[in-house]
mmCIF file of C-alpha atoms in Angstrom:
data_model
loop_
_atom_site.group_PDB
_atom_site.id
_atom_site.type_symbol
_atom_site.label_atom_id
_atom_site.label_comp_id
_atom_site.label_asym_id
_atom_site.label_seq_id
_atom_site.Cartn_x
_atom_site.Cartn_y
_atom_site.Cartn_z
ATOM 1 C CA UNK A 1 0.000 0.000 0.000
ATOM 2 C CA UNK A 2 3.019 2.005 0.730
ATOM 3 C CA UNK A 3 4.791 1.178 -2.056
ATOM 4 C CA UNK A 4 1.499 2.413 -4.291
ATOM 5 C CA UNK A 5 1.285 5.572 -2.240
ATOM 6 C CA UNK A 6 4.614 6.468 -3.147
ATOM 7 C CA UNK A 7 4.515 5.606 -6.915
ATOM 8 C CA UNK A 8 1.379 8.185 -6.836
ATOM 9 C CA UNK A 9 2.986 10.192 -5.514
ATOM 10 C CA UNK A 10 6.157 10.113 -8.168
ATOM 11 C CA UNK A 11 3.918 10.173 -10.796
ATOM 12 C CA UNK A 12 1.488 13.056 -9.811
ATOM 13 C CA UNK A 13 4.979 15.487 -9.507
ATOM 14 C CA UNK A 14 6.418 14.254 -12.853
ATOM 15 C CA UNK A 15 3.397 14.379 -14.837
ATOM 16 C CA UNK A 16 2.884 18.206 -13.341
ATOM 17 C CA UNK A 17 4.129 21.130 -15.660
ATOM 18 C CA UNK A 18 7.377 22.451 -14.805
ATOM 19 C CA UNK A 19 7.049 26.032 -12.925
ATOM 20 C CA UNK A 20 10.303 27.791 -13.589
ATOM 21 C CA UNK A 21 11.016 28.727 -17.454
ATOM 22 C CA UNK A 22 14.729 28.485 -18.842
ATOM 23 C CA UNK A 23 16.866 31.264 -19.387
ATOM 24 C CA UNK A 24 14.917 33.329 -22.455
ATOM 25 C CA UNK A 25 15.673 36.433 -24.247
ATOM 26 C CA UNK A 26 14.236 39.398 -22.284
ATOM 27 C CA UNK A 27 10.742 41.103 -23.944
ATOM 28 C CA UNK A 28 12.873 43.961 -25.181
ATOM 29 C CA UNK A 29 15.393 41.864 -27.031
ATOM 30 C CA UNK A 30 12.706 39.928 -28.415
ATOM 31 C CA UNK A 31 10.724 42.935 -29.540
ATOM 32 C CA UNK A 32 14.322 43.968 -30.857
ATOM 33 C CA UNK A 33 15.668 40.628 -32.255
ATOM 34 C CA UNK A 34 12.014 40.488 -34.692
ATOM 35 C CA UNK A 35 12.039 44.473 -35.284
ATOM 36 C CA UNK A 36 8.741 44.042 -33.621
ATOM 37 C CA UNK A 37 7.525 47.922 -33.880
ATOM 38 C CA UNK A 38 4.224 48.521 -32.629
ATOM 39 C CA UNK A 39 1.319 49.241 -34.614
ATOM 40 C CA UNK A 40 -0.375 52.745 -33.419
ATOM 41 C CA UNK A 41 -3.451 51.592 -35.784
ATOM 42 C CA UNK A 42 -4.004 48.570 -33.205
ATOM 43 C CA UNK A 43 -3.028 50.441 -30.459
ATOM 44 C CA UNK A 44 -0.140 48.082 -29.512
ATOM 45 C CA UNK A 45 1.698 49.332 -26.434
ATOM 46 C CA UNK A 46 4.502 47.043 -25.002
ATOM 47 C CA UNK A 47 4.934 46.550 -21.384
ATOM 48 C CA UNK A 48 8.761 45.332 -20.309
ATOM 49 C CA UNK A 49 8.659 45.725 -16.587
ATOM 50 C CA UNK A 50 8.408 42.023 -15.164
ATOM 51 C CA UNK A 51 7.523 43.655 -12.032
ATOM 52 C CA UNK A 52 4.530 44.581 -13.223
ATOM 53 C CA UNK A 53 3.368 42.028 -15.648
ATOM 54 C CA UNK A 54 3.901 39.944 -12.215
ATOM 55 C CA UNK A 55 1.805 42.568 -10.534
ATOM 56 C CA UNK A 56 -0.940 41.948 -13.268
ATOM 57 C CA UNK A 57 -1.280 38.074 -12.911
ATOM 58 C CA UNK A 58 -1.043 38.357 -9.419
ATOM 59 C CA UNK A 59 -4.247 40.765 -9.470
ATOM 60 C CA UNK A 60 -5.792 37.439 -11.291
ATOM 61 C CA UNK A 61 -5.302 35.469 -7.938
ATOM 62 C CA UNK A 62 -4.013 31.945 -7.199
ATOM 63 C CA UNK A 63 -3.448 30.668 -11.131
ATOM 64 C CA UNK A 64 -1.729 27.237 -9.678
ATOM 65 C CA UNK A 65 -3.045 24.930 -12.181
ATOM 66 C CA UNK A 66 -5.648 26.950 -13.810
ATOM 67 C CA UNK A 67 -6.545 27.587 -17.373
ATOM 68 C CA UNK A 68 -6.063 31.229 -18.838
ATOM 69 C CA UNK A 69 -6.774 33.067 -22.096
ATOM 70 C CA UNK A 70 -4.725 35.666 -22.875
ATOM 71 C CA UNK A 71 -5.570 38.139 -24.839
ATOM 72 C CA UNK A 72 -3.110 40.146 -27.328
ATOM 73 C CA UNK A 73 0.022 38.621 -25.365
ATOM 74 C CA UNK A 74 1.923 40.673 -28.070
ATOM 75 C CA UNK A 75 5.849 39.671 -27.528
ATOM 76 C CA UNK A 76 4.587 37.406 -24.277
ATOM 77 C CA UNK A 77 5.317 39.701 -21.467
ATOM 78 C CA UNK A 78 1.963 39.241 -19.201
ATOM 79 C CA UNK A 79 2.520 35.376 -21.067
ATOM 80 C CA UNK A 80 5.296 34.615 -18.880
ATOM 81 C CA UNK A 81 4.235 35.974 -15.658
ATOM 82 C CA UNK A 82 1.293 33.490 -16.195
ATOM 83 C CA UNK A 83 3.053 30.458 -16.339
ATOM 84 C CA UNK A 84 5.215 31.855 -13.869
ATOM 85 C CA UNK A 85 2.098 31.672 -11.672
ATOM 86 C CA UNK A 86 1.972 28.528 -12.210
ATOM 87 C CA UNK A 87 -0.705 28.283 -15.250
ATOM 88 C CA UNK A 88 -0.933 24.437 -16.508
ATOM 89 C CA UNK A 89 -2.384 25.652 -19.626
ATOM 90 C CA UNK A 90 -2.105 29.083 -21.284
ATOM 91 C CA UNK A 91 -4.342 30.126 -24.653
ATOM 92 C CA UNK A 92 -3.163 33.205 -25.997
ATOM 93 C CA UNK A 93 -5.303 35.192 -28.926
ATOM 94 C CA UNK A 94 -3.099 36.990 -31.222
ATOM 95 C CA UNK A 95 -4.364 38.690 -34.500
ATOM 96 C CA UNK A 96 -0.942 40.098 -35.491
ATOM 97 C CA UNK A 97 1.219 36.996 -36.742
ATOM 98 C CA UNK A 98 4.305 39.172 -36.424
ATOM 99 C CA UNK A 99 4.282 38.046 -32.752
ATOM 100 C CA UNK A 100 4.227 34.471 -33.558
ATOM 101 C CA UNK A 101 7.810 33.976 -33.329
ATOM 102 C CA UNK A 102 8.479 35.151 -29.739
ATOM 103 C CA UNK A 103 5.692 33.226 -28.649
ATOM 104 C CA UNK A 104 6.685 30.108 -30.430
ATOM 105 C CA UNK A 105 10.021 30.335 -28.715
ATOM 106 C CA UNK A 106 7.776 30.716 -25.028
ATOM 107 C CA UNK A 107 6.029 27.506 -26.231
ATOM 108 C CA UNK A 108 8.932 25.406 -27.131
ATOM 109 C CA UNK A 109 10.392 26.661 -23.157
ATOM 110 C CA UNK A 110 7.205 25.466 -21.810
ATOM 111 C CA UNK A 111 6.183 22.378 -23.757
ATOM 112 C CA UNK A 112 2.609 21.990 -23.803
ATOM 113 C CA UNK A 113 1.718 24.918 -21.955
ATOM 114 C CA UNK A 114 0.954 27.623 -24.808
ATOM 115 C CA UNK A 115 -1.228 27.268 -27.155
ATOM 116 C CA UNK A 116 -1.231 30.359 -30.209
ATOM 117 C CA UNK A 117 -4.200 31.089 -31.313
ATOM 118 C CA UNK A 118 -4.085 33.962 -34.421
ATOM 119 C CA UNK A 119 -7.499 35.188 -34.384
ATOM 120 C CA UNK A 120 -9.440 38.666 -33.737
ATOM 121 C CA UNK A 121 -10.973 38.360 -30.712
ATOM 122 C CA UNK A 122 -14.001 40.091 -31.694
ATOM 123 C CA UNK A 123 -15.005 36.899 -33.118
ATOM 124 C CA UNK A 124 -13.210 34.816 -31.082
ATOM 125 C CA UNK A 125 -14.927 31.604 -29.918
ATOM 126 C CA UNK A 126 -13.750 31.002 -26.373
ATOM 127 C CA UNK A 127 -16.226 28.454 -25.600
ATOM 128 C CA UNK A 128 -13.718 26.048 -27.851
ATOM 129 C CA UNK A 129 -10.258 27.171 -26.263
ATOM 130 C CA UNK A 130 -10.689 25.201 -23.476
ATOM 131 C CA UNK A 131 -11.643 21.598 -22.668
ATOM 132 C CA UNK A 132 -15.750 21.705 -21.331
ATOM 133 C CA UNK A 133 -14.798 19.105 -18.704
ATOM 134 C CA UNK A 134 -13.178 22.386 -16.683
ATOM 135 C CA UNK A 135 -16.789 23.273 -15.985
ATOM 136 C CA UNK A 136 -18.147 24.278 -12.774
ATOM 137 C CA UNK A 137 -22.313 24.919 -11.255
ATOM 138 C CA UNK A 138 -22.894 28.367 -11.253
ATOM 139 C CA UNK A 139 -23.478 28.620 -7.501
ATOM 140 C CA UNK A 140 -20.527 27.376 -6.701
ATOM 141 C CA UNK A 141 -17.317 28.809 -6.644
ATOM 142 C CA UNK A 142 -15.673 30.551 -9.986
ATOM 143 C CA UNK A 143 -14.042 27.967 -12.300
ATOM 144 C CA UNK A 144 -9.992 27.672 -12.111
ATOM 145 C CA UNK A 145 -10.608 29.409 -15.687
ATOM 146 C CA UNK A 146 -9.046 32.929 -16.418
ATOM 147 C CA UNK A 147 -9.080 35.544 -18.746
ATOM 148 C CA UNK A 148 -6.310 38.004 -18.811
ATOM 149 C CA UNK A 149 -5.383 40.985 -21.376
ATOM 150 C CA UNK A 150 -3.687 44.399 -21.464
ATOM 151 C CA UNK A 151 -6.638 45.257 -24.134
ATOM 152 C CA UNK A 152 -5.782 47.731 -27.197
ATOM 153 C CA UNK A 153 -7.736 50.580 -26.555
ATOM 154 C CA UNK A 154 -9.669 50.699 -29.739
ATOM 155 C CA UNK A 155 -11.116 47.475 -28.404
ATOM 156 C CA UNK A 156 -11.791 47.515 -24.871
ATOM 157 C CA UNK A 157 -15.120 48.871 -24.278
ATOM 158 C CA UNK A 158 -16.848 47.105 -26.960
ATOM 159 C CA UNK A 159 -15.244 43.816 -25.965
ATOM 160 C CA UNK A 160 -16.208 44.121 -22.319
ATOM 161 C CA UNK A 161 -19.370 44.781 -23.408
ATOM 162 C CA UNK A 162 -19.646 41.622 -25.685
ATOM 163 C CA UNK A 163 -18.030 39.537 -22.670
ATOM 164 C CA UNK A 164 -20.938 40.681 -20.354
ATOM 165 C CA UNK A 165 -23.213 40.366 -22.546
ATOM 166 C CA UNK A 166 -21.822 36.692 -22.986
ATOM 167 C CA UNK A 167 -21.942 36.625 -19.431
ATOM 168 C CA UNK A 168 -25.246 37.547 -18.939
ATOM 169 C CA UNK A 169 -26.301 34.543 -21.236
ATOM 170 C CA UNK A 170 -23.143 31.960 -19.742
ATOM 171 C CA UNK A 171 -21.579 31.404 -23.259
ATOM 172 C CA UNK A 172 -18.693 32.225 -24.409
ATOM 173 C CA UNK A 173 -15.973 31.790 -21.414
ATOM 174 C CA UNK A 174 -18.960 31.844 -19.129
ATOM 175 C CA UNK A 175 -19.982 28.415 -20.291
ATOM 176 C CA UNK A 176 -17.163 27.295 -17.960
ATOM 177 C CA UNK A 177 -18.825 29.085 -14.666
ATOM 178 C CA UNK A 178 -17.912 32.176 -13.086
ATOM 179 C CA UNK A 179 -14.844 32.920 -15.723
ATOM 180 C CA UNK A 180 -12.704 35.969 -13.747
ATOM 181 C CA UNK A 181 -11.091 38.362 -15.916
ATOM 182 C CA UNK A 182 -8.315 40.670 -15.434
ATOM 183 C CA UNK A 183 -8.104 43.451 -18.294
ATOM 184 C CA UNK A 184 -6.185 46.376 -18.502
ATOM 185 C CA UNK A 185 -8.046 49.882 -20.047
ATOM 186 C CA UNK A 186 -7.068 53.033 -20.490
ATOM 187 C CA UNK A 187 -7.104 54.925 -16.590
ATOM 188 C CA UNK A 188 -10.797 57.315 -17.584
ATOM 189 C CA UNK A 189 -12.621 54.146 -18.704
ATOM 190 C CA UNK A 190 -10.929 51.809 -15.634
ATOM 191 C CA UNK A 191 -12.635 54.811 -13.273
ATOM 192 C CA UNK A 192 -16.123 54.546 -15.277
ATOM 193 C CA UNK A 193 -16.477 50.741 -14.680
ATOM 194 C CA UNK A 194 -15.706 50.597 -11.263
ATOM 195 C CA UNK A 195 -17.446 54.125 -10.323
ATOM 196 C CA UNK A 196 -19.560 54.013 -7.130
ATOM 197 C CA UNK A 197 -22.887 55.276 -7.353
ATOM 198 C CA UNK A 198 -23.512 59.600 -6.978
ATOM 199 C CA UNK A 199 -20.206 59.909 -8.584
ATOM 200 C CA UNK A 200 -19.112 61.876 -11.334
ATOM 201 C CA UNK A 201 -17.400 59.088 -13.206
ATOM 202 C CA UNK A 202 -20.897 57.223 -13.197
ATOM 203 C CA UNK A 203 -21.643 56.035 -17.111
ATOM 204 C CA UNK A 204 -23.313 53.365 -18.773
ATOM 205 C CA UNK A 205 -19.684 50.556 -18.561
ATOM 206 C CA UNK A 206 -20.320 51.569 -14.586
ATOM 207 C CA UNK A 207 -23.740 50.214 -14.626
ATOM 208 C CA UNK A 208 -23.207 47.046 -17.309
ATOM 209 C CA UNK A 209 -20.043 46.127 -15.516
ATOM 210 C CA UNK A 210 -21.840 46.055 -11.952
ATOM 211 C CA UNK A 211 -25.298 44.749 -12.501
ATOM 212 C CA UNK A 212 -23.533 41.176 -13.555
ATOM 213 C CA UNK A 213 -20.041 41.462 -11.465
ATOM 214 C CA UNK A 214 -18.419 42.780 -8.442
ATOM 215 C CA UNK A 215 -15.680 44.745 -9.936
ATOM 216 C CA UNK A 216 -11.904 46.045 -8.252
ATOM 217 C CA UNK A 217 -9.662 48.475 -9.583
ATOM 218 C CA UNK A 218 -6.446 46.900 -8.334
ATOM 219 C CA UNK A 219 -4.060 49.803 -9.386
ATOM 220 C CA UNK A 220 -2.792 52.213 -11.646
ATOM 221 C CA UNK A 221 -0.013 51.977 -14.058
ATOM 222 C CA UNK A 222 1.834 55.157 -15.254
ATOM 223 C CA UNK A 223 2.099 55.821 -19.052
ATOM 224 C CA UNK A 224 5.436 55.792 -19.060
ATOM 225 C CA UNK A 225 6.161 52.576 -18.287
ATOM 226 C CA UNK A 226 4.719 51.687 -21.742
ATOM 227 C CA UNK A 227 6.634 51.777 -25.289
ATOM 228 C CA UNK A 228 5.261 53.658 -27.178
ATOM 229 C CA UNK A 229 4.510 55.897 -24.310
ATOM 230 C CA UNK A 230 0.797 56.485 -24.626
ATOM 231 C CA UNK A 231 -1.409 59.442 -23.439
ATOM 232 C CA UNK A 232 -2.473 58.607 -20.775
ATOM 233 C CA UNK A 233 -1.996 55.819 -17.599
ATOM 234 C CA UNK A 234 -3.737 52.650 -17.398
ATOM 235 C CA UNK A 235 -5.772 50.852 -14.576
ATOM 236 C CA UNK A 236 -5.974 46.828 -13.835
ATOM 237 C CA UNK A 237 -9.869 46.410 -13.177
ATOM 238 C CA UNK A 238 -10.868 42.798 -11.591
ATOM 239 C CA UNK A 239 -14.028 41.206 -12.785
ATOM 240 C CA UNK A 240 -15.550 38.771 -10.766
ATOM 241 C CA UNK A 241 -18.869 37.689 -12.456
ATOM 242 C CA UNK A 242 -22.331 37.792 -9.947
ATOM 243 C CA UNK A 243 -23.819 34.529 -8.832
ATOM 244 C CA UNK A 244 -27.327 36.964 -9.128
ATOM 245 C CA UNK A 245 -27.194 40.113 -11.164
ATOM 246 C CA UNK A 246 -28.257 43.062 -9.540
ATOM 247 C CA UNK A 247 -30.853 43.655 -12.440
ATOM 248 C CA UNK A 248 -32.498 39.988 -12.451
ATOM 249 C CA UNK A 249 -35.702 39.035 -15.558
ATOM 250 C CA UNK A 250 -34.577 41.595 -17.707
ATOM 251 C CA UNK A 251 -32.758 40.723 -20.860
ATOM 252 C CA UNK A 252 -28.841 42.237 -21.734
ATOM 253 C CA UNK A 253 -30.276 43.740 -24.464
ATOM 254 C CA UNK A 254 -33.217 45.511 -22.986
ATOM 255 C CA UNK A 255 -30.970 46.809 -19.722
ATOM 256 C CA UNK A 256 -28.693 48.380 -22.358
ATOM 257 C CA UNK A 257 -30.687 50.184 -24.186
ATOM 258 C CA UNK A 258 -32.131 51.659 -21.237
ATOM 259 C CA UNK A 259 -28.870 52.545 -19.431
ATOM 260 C CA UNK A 260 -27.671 54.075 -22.931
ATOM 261 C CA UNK A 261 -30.286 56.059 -23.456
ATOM 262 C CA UNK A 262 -30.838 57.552 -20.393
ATOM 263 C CA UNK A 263 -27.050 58.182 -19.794
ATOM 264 C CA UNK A 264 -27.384 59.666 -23.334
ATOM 265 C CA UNK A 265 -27.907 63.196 -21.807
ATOM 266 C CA UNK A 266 -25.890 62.353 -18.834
ATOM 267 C CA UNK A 267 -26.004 65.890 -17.567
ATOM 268 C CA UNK A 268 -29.480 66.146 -18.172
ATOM 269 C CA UNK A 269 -32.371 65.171 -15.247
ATOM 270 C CA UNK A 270 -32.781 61.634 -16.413
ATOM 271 C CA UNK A 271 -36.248 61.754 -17.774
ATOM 272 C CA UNK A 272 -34.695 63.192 -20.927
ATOM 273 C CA UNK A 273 -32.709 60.696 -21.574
ATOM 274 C CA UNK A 274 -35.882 58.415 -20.837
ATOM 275 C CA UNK A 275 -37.609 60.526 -23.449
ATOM 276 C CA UNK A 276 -35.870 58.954 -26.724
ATOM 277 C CA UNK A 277 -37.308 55.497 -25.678
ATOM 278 C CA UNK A 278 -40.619 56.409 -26.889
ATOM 279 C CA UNK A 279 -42.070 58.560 -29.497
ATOM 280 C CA UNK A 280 -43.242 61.940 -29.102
ATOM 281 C CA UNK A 281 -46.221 60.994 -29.852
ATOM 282 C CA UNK A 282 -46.696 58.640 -26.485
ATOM 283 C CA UNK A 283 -46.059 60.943 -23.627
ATOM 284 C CA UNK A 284 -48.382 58.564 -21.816
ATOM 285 C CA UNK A 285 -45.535 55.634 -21.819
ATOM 286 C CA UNK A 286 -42.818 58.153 -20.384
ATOM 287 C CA UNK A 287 -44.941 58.671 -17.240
ATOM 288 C CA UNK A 288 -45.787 55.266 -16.778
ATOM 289 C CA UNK A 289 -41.965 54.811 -17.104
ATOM 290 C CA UNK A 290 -41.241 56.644 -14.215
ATOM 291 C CA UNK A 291 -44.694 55.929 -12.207
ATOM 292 C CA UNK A 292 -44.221 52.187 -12.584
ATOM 293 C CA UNK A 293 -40.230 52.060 -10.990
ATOM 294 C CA UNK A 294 -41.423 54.756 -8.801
ATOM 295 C CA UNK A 295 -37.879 57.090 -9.364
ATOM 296 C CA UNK A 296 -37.755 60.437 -9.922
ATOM 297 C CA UNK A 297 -37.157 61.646 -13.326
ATOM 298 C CA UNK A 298 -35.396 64.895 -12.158
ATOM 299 C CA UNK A 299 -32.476 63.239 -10.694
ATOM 300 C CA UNK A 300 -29.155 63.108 -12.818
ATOM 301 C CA UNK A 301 -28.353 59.472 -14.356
ATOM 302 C CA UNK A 302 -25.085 59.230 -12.378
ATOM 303 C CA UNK A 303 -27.281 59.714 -8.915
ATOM 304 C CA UNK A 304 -29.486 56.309 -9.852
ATOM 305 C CA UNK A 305 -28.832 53.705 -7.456
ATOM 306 C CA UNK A 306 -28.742 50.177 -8.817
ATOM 307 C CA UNK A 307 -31.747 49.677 -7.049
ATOM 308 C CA UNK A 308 -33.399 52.490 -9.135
ATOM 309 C CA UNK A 309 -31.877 51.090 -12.062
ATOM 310 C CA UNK A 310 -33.357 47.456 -11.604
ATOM 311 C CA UNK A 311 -36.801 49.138 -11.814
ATOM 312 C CA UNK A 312 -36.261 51.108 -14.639
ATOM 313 C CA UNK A 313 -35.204 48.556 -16.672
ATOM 314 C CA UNK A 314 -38.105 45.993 -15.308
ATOM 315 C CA UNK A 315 -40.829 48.912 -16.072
ATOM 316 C CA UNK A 316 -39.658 49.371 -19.334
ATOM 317 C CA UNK A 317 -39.740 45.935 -19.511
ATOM 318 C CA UNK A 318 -43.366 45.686 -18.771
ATOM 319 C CA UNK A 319 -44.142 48.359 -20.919
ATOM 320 C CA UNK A 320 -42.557 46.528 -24.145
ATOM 321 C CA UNK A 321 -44.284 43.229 -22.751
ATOM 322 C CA UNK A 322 -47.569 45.094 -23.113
ATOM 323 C CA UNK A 323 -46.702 47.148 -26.432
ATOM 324 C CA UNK A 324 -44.751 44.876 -28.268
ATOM 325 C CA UNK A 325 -43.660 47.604 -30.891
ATOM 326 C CA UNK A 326 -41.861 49.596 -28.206
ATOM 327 C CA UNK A 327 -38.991 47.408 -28.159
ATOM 328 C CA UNK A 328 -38.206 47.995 -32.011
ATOM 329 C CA UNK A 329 -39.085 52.271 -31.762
ATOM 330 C CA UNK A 330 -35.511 53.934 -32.672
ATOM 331 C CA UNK A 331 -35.444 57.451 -31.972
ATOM 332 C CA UNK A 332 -32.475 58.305 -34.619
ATOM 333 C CA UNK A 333 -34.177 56.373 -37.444
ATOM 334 C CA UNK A 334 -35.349 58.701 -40.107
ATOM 335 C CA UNK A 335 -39.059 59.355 -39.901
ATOM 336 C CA UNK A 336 -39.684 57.787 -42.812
ATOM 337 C CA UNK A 337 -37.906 54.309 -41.829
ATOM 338 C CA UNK A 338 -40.540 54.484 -38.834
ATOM 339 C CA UNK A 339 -43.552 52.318 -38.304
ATOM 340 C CA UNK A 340 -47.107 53.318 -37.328
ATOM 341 C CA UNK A 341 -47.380 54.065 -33.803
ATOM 342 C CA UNK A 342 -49.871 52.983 -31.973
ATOM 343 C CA UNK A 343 -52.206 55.816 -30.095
ATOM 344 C CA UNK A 344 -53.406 53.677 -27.244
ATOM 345 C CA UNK A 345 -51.926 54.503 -23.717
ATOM 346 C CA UNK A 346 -50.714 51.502 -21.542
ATOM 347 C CA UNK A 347 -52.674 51.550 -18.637
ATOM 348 C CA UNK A 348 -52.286 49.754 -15.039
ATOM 349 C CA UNK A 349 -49.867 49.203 -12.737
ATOM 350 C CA UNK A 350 -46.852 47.191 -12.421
#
C-alpha cells in the first residue's frame, strides 16, 4: 500500500508542468531581435517591466493549475508571468502573426503549456479554447478558468461589453462558470467601470459592468512605463462575475438600451434621456416609465442607485411586454424608416 502511495505520488509530480522557465531572451530583445515595432493603428503598447506584468497576474489570484486566455500577449510579457504563476495551460489570442515567433520560442520553453491562437478576438470563440470538462455549477465557486489581457484601446469597451453580454447569457468563457477576468483599459474608462454610485465618473460601462459582477480596480499603471509611451496611464480592473445580477428578468439587451439612453444626456435630469425610448407621440408611456419604478425623473443618471436602475429597466420591460412595438421604436431612425405608432396609452400598474 506504501509502495502504491509512493509511486502516486512520483507520478502526480512528474506528470505536473514544470514552474520555472529556462533562461529566455528578455521582452525587449525579443521585440528587438524580430524588429517588432508597434502598430499605433491597433493600439499596440509594449509593457517590459516584469515587475509589473507579475503585478498583473497576481491581481488574477491563485493561477496554480488553472486555465487562462490571454488576450493580445503581443511579444509574451503578461505570457510569462502566467506560467510563472503557475498556469498548466495558457491560450493566448493573437491577430498580429508578427508576434508568432516570440511566442513560439515561449512555447517550445514550456512544452505543452501555450497554445497560439491567431485570431481577432471580436469573433473569437472562447467556448472552444478550453476543454468543457473544466466546468463548474454556477453557484458554486468561480471555475480555475481565467481571462487576462492588457486590451488595445480601440477594443476595450466594446469587448467588455460583448463579454458581459456573454456573461449575462453563460456562453462564451462563461460556459465554464464564473470565468474571472483581469483586463487592462485606459485609466478614464478603468474609473467609469468601477465608479460608485452619486459619482461623477458614473456612465453606462459603470452600470453594465456592476449589474452582472463585483468589480476592483487593483491599481494604476503610469504611461510611461509603456513603449510607445501612450497618453495617458492605465488601470488593472478585476471582474468577478455575480452569482445573481443586480438587475435579475430583464434581458442584456433591454438593460442596455435603457442605461444608454438615459445616460445619453448624462447631464441632463434623467427623464430626458428616458424621453428617446418612446415617441413623441406617447407621452403617456414616459410617465408610466417613471410611475411604474417609482424614481424620480429629475435626478441626474449618475445619482441612480442600482436599485433604481433594476426598476427602470423591469418597467420598461413591462411596458414593451404590453406594447410589443416599443422594443423595435428607434429614436435616430429617419421618420420615414418608422412604423405606425400605436395611439393607445398603456394603462395599469406594475
Amino acid at each position: 500500500m506504501a509502495k502504491r502511495a509512493a509511486t502516486a505520488v512520483i507520478k502526480s509530480a512528474s506528470t505536473r508542468p514544470p514552474m520555472r522557465l529556462p533562461p529566455l531572451p528578455t521582452i525587449r530583445e525579443i521585440v528587438k531581435l524580430y524588429r517588432l515595432n508597434a502598430v499605433k493603428q491597433l493600439s499596440q503598447n509594449f509593457l517590459f517591466d516584469t515587475n509589473l506584468t507579475d503585478k498583473i497576474v497576481k491581481s488574477a489570484g491563485n493561477l496554480e493549475g488553472a486555465y487562462v486566455c490571454e488576450v493580445g500577449p503581443g511579444p509574451g510579457g503578461i505570457t510569462r508571468s502566467i506560467l510563472k504563476a503557475g498556469a498548466a495551460k495558457v491560450v493566448v489570442v493573437e491577430l498580429d502573426k508578427r508576434f508568432n515567433a516570440g511566442l513560439r520560442l515561449l512555447s517550445a520553453a514550456a512544452p505543452g503549456r501555450v497554445d497560439i491562437v491567431n485570431d481577432d478576438i471580436l469573433t473569437y470563440n472562447m467556448a472552444k479554447a478550453l476543454p468543457l470538462d473544466l466546468a463548474v455549477p454556477w453557484e458554486g465557486d468561480p471555475p480555475n478558468v481565467h481571462i487576462i489581457g492588457n486590451l488595445p484601446f480601440n477594443v476595450s469597451t466594446p469587448l467588455i461589453i460583448r463579454w458581459l453580454e456573454a456573461l449575462a447569457l453563460r456562453t462564451g468563457p462563461f460556459v465554464y462558470g464564473r470565468t474571472q477576468l483581469t483586463l487592462t483599459f485606459q485609466k478614464e474608462v478603468c474609473e467609469r467601470i468601477c465608479a460608485p454610485p452619486r459619482t461623477s465618473q458614473r456612465s453606462r460601462l459603470s452600470i453594465m459592468s456592476q449589474y452582472l459582477c463585483q468589480v476592483k480596480h487593483c491599481f494604476r499603471i503610469p504611461g510611461k512605463c509603456f513603449v510607445p509611451k501612450p497618453d495617458v496611464d492605465v488601470g488593472v480592473v478585476h471582474f468577478t462575475p455575480l452569482v445573481r445580477p443586480r438587475i435579475q428578468g430583464v434581458p442584456f439587451k433591454t438593460v442596455e438600451k435603457v442605461v444608454k439612453h438615459i445616460f445619453h444626456l448624462r447631464g441632463k435630469y434623467c427623464r430626458k434621456g428616458a424621453a428617446e425610448l418612446f415617441p413623441p407621440e406617447r407621452p403617456d408611456l414616459l410617465e408610466n416609465l417613471f410611475t411604474m419604478s417609482e424614481v424620480d425623473p429629475t435626478i441626474r443618471p449618475w445619482q441612480l442607485t442600482m436599485s433604481e436602475w433594476d426598476r427602470l429597466a423591469h418597467a420598461y420591460w413591462d411596458i414593451c411586454q404590453r406594447e410589443p412595438w416599443v422594443s423595435n421604436y428607434d429614436f435616430r431612425a429617419p421618420k420615414w424608416e418608422k412604423f405606425e405608432i400605436p395611439t393607445l396609452p398603456v394603462t395599469g400598474e406594475r
